[in-house]
Short mmCIF file of C-alpha atoms and ligand atoms in Angstrom, two decimals:
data_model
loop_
_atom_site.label_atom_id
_atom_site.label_comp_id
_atom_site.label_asym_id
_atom_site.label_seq_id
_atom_site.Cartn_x
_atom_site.Cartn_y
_atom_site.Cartn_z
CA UNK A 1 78.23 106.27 85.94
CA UNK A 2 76.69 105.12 82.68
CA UNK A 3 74.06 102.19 82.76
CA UNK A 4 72.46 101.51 79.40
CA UNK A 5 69.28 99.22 78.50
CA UNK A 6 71.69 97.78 75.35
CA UNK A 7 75.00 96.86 74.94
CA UNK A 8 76.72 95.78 72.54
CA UNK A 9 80.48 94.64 72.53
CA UNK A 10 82.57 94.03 69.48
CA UNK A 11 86.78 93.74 69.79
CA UNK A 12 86.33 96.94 67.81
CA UNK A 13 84.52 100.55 68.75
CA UNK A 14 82.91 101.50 65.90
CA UNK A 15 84.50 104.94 65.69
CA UNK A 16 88.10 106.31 63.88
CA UNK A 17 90.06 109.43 65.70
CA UNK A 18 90.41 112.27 63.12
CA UNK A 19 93.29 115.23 63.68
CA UNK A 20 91.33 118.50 62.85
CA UNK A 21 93.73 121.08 61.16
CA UNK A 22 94.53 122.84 64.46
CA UNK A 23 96.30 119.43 65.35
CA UNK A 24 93.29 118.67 67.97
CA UNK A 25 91.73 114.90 67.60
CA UNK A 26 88.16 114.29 67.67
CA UNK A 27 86.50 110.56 66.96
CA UNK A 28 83.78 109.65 63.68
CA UNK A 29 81.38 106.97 63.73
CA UNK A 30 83.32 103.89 60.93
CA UNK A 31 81.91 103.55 57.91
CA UNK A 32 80.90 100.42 58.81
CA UNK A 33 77.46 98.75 58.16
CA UNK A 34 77.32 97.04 61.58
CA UNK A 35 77.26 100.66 63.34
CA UNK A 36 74.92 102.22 60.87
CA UNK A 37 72.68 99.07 61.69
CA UNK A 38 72.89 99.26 65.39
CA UNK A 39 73.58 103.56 66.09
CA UNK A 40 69.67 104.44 66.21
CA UNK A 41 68.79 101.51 68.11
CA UNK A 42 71.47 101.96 70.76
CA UNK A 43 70.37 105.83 70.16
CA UNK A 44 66.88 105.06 70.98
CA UNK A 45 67.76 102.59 74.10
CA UNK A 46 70.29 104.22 75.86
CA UNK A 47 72.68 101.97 74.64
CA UNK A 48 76.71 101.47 74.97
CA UNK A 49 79.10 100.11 72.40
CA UNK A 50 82.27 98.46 74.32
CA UNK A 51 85.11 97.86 72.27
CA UNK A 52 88.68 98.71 71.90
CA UNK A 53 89.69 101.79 70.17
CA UNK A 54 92.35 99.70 68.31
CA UNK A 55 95.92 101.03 69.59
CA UNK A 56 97.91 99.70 72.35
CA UNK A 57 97.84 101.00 76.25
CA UNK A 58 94.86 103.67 75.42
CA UNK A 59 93.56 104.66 78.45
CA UNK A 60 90.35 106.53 76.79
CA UNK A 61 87.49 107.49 79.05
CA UNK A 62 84.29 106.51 77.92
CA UNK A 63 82.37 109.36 75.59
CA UNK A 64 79.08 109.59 74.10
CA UNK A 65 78.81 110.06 70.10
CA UNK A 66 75.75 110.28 67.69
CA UNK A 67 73.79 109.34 71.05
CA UNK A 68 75.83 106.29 71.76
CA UNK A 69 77.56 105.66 75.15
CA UNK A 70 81.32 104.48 73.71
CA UNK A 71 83.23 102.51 76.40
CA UNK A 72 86.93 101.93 75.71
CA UNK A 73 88.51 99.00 76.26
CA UNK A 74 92.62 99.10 76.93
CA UNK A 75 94.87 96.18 75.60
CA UNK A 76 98.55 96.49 76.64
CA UNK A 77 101.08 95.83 74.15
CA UNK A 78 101.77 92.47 74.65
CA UNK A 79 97.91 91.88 74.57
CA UNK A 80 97.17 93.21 71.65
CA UNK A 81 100.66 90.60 70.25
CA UNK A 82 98.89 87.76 71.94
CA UNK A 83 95.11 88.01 72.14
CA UNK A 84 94.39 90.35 69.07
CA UNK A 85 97.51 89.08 66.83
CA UNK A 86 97.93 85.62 68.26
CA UNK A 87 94.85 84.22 69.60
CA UNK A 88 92.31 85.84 67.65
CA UNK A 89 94.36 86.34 63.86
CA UNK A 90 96.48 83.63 64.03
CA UNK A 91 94.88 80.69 66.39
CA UNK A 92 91.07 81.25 65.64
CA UNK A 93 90.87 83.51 62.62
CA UNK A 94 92.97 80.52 59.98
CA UNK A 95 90.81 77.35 62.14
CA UNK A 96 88.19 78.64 61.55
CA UNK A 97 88.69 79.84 57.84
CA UNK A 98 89.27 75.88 56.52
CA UNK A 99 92.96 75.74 57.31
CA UNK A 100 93.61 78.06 54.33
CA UNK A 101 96.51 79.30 56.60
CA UNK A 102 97.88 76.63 59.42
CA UNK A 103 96.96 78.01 62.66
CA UNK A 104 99.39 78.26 65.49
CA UNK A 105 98.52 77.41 69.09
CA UNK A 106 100.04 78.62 72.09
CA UNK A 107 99.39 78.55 75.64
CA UNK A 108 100.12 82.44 76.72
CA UNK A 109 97.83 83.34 73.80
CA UNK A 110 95.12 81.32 75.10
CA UNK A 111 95.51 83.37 78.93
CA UNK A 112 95.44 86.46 77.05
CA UNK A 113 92.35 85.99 74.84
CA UNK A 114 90.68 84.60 78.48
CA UNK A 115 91.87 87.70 80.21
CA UNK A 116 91.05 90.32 77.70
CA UNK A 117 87.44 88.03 77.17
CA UNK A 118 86.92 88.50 81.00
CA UNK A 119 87.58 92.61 81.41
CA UNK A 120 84.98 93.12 78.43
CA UNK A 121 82.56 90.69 80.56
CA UNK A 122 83.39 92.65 83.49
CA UNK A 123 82.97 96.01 81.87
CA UNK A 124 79.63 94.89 80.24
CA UNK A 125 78.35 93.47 83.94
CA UNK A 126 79.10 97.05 85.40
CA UNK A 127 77.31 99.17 82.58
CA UNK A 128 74.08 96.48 82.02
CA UNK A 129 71.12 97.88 84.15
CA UNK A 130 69.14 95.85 85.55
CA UNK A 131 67.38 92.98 83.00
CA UNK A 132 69.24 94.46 80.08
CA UNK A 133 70.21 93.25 76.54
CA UNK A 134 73.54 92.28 75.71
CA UNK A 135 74.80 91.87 71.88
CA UNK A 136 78.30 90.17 71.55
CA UNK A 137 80.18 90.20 68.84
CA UNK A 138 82.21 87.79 66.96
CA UNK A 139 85.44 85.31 67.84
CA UNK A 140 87.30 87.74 69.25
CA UNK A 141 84.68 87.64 72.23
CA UNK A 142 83.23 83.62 72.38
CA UNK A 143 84.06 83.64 76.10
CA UNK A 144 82.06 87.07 76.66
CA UNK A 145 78.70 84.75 77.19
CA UNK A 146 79.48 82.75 80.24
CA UNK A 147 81.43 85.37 82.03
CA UNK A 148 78.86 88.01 81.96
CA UNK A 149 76.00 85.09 82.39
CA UNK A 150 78.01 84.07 85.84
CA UNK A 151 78.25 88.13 86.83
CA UNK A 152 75.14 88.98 85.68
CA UNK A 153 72.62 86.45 85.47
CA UNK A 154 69.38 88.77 84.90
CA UNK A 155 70.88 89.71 81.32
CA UNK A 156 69.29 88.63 78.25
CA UNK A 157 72.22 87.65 76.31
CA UNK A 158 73.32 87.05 72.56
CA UNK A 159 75.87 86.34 70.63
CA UNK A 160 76.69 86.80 66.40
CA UNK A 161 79.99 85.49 64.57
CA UNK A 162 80.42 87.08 62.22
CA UNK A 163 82.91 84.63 59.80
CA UNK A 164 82.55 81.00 59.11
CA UNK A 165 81.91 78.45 62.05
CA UNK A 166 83.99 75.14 61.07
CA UNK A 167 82.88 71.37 61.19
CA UNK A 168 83.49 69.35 63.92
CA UNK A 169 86.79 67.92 62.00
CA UNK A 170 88.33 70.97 62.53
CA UNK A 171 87.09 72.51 65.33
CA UNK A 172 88.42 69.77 67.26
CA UNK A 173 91.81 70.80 66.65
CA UNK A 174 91.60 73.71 69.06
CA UNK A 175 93.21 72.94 72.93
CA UNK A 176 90.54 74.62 74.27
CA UNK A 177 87.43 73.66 72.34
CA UNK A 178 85.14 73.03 75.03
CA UNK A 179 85.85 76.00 76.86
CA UNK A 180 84.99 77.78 73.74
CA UNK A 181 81.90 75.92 72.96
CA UNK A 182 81.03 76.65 76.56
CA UNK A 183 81.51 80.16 76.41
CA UNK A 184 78.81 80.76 73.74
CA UNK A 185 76.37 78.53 75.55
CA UNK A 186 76.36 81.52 77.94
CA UNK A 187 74.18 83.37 75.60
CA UNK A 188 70.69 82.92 74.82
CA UNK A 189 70.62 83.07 70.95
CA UNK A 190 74.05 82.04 69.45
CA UNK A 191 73.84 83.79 65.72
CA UNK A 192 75.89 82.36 62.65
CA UNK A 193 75.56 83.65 58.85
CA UNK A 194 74.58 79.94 57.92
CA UNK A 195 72.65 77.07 58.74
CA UNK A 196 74.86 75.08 58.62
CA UNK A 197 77.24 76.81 60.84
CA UNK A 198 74.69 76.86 63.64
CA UNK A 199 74.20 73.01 62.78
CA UNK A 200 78.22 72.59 63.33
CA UNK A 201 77.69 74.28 66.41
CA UNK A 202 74.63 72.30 67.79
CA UNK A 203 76.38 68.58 66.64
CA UNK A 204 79.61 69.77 68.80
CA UNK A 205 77.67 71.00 71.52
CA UNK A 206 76.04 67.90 71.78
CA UNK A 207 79.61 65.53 71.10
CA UNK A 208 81.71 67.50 73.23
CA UNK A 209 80.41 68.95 76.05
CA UNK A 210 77.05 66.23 76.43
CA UNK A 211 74.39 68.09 76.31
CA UNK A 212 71.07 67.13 74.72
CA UNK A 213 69.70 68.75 72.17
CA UNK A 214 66.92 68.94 69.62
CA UNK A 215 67.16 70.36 66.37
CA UNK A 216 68.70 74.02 66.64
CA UNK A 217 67.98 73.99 70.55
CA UNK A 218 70.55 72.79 73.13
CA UNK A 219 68.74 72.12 76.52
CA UNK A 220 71.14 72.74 79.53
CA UNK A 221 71.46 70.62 82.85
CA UNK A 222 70.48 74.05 84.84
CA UNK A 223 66.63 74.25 82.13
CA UNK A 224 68.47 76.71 80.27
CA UNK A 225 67.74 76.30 76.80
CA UNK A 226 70.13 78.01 73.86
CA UNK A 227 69.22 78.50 70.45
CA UNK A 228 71.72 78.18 67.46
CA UNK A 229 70.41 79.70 64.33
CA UNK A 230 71.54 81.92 61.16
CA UNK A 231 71.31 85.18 60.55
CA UNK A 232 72.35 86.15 57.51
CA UNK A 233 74.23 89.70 57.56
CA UNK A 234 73.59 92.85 55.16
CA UNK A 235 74.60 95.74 54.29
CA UNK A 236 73.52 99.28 54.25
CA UNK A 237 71.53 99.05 51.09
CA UNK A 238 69.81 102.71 51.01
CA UNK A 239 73.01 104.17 52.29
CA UNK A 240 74.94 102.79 49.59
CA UNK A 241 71.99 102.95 46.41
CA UNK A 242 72.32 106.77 47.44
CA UNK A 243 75.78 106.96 47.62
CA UNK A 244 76.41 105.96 44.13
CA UNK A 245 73.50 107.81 42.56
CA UNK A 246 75.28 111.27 44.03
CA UNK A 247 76.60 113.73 41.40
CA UNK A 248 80.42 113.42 43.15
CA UNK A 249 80.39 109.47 43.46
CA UNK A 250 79.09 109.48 39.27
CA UNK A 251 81.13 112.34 38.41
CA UNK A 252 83.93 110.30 39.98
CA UNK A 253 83.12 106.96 38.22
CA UNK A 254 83.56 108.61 34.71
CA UNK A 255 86.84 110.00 35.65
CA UNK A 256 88.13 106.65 37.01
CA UNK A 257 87.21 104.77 33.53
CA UNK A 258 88.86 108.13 31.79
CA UNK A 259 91.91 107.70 33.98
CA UNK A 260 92.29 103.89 33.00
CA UNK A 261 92.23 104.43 29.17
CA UNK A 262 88.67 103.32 28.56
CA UNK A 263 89.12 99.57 28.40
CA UNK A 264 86.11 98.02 26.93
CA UNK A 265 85.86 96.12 30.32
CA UNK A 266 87.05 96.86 33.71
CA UNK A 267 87.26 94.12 36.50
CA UNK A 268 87.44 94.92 39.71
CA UNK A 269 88.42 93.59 43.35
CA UNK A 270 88.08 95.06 46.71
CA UNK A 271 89.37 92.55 49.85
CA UNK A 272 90.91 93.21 53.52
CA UNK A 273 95.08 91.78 52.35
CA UNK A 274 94.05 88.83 53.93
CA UNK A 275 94.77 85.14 52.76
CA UNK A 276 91.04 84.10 53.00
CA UNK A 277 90.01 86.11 49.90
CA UNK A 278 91.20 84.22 47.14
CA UNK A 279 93.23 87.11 45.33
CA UNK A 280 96.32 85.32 43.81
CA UNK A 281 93.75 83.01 41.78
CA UNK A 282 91.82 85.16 40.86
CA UNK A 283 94.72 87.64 39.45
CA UNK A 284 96.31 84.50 37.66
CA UNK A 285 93.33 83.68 36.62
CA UNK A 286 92.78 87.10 34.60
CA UNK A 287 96.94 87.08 33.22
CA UNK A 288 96.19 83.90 31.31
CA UNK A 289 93.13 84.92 29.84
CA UNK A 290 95.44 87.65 28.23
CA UNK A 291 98.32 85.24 27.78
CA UNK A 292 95.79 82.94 25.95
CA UNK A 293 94.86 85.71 23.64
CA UNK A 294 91.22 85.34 25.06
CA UNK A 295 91.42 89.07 26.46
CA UNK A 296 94.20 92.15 25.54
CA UNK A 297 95.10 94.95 27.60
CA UNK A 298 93.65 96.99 25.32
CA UNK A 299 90.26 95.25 26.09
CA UNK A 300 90.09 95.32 30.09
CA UNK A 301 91.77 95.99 32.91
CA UNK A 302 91.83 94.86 36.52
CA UNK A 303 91.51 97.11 39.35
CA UNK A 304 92.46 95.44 42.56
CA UNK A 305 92.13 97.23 45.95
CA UNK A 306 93.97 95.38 48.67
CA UNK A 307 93.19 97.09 52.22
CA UNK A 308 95.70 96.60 54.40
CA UNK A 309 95.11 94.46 57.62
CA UNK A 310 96.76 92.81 60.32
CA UNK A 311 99.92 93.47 59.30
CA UNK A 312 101.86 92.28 62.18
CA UNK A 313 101.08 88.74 61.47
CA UNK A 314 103.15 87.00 59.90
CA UNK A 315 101.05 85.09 57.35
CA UNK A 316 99.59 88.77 56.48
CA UNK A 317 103.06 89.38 55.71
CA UNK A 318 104.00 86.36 53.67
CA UNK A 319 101.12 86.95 51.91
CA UNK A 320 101.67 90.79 50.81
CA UNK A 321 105.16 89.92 49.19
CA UNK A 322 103.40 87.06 47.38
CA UNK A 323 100.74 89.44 45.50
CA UNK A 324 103.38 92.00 45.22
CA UNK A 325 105.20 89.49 43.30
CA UNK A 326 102.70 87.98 41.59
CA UNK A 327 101.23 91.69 40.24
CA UNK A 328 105.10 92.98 39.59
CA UNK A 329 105.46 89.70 37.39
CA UNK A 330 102.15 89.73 35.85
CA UNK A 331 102.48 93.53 34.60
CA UNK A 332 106.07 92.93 34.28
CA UNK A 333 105.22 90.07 30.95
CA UNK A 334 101.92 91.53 30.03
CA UNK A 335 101.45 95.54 30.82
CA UNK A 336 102.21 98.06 27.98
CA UNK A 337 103.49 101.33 28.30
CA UNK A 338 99.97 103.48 29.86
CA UNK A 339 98.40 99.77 29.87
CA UNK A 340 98.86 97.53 32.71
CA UNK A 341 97.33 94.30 32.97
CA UNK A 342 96.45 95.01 36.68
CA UNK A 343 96.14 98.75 38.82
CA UNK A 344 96.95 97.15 42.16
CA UNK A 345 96.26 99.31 45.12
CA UNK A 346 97.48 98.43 48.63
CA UNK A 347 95.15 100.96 50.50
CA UNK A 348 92.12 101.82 52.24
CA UNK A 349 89.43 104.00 50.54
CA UNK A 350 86.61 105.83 51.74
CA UNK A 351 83.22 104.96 51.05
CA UNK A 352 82.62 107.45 48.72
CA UNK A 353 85.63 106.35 46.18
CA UNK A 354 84.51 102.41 46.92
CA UNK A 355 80.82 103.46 45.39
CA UNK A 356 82.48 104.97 42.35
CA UNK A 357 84.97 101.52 41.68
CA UNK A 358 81.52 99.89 42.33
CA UNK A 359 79.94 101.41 39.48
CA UNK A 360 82.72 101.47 36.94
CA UNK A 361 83.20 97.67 37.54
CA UNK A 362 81.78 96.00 34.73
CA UNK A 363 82.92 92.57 36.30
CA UNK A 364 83.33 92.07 39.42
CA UNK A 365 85.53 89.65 41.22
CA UNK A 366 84.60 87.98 44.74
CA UNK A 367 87.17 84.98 44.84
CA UNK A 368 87.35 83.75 48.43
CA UNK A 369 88.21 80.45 49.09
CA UNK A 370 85.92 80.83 52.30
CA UNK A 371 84.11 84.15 53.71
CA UNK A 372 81.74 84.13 56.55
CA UNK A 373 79.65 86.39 54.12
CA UNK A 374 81.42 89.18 52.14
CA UNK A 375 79.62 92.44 52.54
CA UNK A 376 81.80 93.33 49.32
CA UNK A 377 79.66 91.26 46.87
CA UNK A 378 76.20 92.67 48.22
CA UNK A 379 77.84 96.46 48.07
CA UNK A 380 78.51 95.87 44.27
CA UNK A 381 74.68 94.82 43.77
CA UNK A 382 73.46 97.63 45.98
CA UNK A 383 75.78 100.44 43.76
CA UNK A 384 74.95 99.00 40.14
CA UNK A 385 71.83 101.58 39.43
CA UNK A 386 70.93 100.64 36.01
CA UNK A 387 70.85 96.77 36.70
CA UNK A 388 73.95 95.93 34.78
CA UNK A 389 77.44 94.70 35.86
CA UNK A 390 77.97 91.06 36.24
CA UNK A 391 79.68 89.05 39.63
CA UNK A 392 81.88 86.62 39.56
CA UNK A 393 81.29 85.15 43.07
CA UNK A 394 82.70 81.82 45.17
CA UNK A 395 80.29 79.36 45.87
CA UNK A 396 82.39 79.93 49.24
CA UNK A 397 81.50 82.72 50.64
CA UNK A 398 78.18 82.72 52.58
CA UNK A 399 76.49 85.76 50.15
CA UNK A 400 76.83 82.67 47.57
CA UNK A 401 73.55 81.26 49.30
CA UNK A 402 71.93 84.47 48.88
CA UNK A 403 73.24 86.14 45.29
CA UNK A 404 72.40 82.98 43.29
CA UNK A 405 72.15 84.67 40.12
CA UNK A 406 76.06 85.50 40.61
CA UNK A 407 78.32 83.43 37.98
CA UNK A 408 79.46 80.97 40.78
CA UNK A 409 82.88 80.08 41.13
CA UNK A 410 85.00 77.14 42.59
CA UNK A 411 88.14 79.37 43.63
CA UNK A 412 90.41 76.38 43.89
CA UNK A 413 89.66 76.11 39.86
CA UNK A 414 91.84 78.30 38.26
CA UNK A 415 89.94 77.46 34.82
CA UNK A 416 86.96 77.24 36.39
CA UNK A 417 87.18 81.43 37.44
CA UNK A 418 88.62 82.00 34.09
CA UNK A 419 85.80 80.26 32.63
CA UNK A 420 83.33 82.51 34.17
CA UNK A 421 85.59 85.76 33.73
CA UNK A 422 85.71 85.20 30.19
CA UNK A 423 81.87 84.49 30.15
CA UNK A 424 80.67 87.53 32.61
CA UNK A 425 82.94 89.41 29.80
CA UNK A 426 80.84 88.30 27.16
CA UNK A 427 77.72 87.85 28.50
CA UNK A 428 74.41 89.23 27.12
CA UNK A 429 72.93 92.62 28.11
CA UNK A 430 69.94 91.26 28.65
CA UNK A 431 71.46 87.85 30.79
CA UNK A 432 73.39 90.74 32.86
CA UNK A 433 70.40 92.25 33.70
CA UNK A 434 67.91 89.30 34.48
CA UNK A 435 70.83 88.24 36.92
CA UNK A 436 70.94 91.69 38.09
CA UNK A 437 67.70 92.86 38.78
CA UNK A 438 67.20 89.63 40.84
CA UNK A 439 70.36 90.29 42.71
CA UNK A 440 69.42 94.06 43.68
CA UNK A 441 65.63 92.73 44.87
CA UNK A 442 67.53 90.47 47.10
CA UNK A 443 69.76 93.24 48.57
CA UNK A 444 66.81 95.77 48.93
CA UNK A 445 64.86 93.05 50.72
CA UNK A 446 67.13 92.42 53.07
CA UNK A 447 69.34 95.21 54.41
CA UNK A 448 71.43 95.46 57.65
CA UNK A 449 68.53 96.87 59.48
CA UNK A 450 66.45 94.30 58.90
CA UNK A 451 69.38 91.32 59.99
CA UNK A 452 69.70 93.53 63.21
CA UNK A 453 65.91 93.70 63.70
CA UNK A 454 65.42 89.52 63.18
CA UNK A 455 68.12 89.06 65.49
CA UNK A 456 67.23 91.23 68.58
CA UNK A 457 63.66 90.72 68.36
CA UNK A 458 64.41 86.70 68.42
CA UNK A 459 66.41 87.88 71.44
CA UNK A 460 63.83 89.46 73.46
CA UNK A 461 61.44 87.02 72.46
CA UNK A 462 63.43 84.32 74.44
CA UNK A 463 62.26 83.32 78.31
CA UNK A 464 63.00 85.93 80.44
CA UNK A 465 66.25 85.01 82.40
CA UNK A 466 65.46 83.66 85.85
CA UNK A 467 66.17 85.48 88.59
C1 LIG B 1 86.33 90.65 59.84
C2 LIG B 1 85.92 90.27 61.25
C3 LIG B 1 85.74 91.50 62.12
C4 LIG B 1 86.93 92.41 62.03
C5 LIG B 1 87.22 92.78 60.57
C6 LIG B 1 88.46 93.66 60.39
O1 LIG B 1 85.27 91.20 59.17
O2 LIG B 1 84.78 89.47 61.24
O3 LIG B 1 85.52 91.11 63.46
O4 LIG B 1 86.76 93.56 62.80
O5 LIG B 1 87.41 91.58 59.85
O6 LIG B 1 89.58 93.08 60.99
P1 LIG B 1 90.40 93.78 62.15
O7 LIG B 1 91.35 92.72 62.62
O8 LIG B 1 91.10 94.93 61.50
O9 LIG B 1 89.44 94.21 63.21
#
């Protein structure tokens, strides 16, 4: 029976299964900089990590890995259509991304995202020893706080989201908003990447469900008090910095500028498919520079990795044919034999091949119309070893606040991004690097490990839970 001092739970494990070459499959620890943040201290606190392994009706024991206590999660079929699909990707994900997509509500979603919410509550009440710490994870989970709090009230509790938290104007829209709202008030600490999301929170808090509170503090009937407050996220800044300075990742780089023709310039995006990340702007926004003579195909090229994701859904659809269009059409009036306008790639890379794009790029191209943070942007900084490359980054997407010396874009304003394409393009070696250099301090500063650090010592540093 495992019982661990930490747990975290995120609608993901943080592991991929591998087939070996004699057809047997083993799991590896994601590349992802939330588990490189979090494996050595669940390593060193005889943590768990409860998540689902990301197919339907898994029935997967619970393992350890790297020193972490995994604990599988199964979601039927028809849960992983309505909770994961539906509630999560199609109710919460567009509401709470602006309305860039219209969200759909329905009532069966809503009593799957409850049940799934409640057997990862359950699962994290039987694992928690006694006076534990519990880390939840992001909107897939918002109900996770309460349940556990009502099984298990001698855990210290916290909560991050991880993408944007919307103003009360929107928020509102939801059926179920104060059951959500009330959900996170189950934790302790409720984590946001901004300051003003946590402010969104506190004002609805205090509108909706009545409870008083006092700057970034709500104070509950029961004495409870709950702190909102941001967080920032990071990245694995080492990890990466090392990455690209290996001999493969370098060697790589040169081949990939080789393999393109040597364009004088090569611009470069790397997004989940998804409708959030501003990709059909920014692509149009590049075709007319060349239609307007301001650029040739001779002179640049733009490398666009598209991951896919969520592929079920339908906007994830609608939106795939779009950009196929869109790219077919641009390349279609503009490529030249050997010369494209755009190298659009609908797959997933691994690290290793993102570092090298990362340090080819000469401009890179962050675009979304709203991002919680985009780990993309800071990844760029983190690869760029000789302080030059310029971003191109929307004043949208919460690494705006932090990347200042980015050229900032509206991505509604087509001109606007091809404005500060053109001018990233032409900028000064010496501008580049100025913006650069302060860019890369930033990311150095504050890496992954420190965000996890700030966030679980402000956890522990809360009043003890009553007994
Ligand atoms: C965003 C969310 C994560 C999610 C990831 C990938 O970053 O904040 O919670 O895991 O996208 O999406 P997926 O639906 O494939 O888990």
């Amino acid at each position: 029976m495992i019982s661990a001092d930490l747990v975290v739970l995120a609608n993901r494990l943080p592991v991929d299964q591998v087939t070996e070459a004699d057809g047997s499959t083993t799991w590896r620890t994601s590349p992802g900089g939330l588990v490189a943040a979090l494996e050595p201290v669940i390593r060193e606190q005889r943590g768990a990590w409860i998540g689902w392994p990301g197919n339907a009706d898994a029935d997967i024991d619970p393992f350890m890995l790297n020193g972490m206590q995994l604990v599988p999660i199964t979601l039927t079929a028809c849960e992983v259509e309505e909770f994961y699909e539906g509630f999560s990707n199609a109710s919460l994900w567009p509401l709470y991304h602006d309305l860039v997509a219209k969200p759909e509500f329905h009532r069966e979603w809503w009593d799957a995202y409850v049940r799934v919410n409640r057997r990862f509550a359950e699962r994290a009440a039987m694992i928690a020893s006694e006076g534990a710490t519990v880390w939840v994870h992001d909107y897939q989970l918002q109900l996770v706080p309460q349940m556990l709090r009502e099984m298990r009230p001698d855990l210290r509790i916290g909560f991050f989201l991880h993408i944007p938290f919307p103003p009360a104007e929107l928020f509102q829209q939801l059926p179920w908003r104060r059951q959500i709202l009330e959900g996170l008030l189950g934790a302790d600490l409720v984590g946001f990447q901004l300051s003003g999301a946590a402010a969104n929170f506190v004002r609805l808090v205090r509108q909706r469900v009545g409870h008083r509170t006092q700057r970034d503090m709500v104070h509950l009937p029961d004495g409870r008090a709950v702190r909102a407050a941001a967080f920032p996220i990071s990245i694995d800044t080492a990890g990466f910095t090392e990455l690209a300075a290996s001999p493969p990742v370098a060697a790589r780089a040169t081949e990939i500028r080789r393999m393109l023709g040597h364009p004088a310039k090569i611009f470069l995006g790397i997004d989940r498919l998804d409708y959030t990340k501003g990709i059909y702007p920014r692509l149009r926004a590049f075709a007319e520079l060349i239609t307007d003579g301001h650029l040739s195909t001779e002179d640049a090229v733009f490398v666009q990795v598209a991951t896919p994701s969520r592929e079920r859904v339908e906007q994830y659809r609608l939106l795939r044919d779009e950009v196929d269009r869109l790219v077919g059409r641009i390349n279609g009036d503009l490529g030249r034999i050997g010369r494209p306008a755009i190298s659009y790639l609908h797959s997933s890379y691994p690290r290793e091949e993102m570092a090298a794009l990362y340090r080819v790029a000469d401009v890179m191209v962050v675009t979304p119309f709203t991002d919680g943070m985009n780990l993309v942007a800071k990844e760029y900084v983190a690869c760029r070893l000789d302080d030059d490359g310029a971003l191109v980054l929307s004043e949208f997407a919460g690494a705006a606040q932090e990347l200042r010396q980015a050229w900032q874009v509206n991505p509604y304003d087509i001109d606007g991004i091809k404005a500060a394409l053109l001018d990233a393009y032409h900028a000064d070696p010496k501008e580049i690097t100025r913006r650069m250099r302060a860019m890369r301090r930033t990311v150095r500063e504050k890496d992954v490990d420190a965000w996890a650090a700030r966030f679980l010592d402000e956890l522990m540093g809360r009043p003890a839970p009553r007994p």
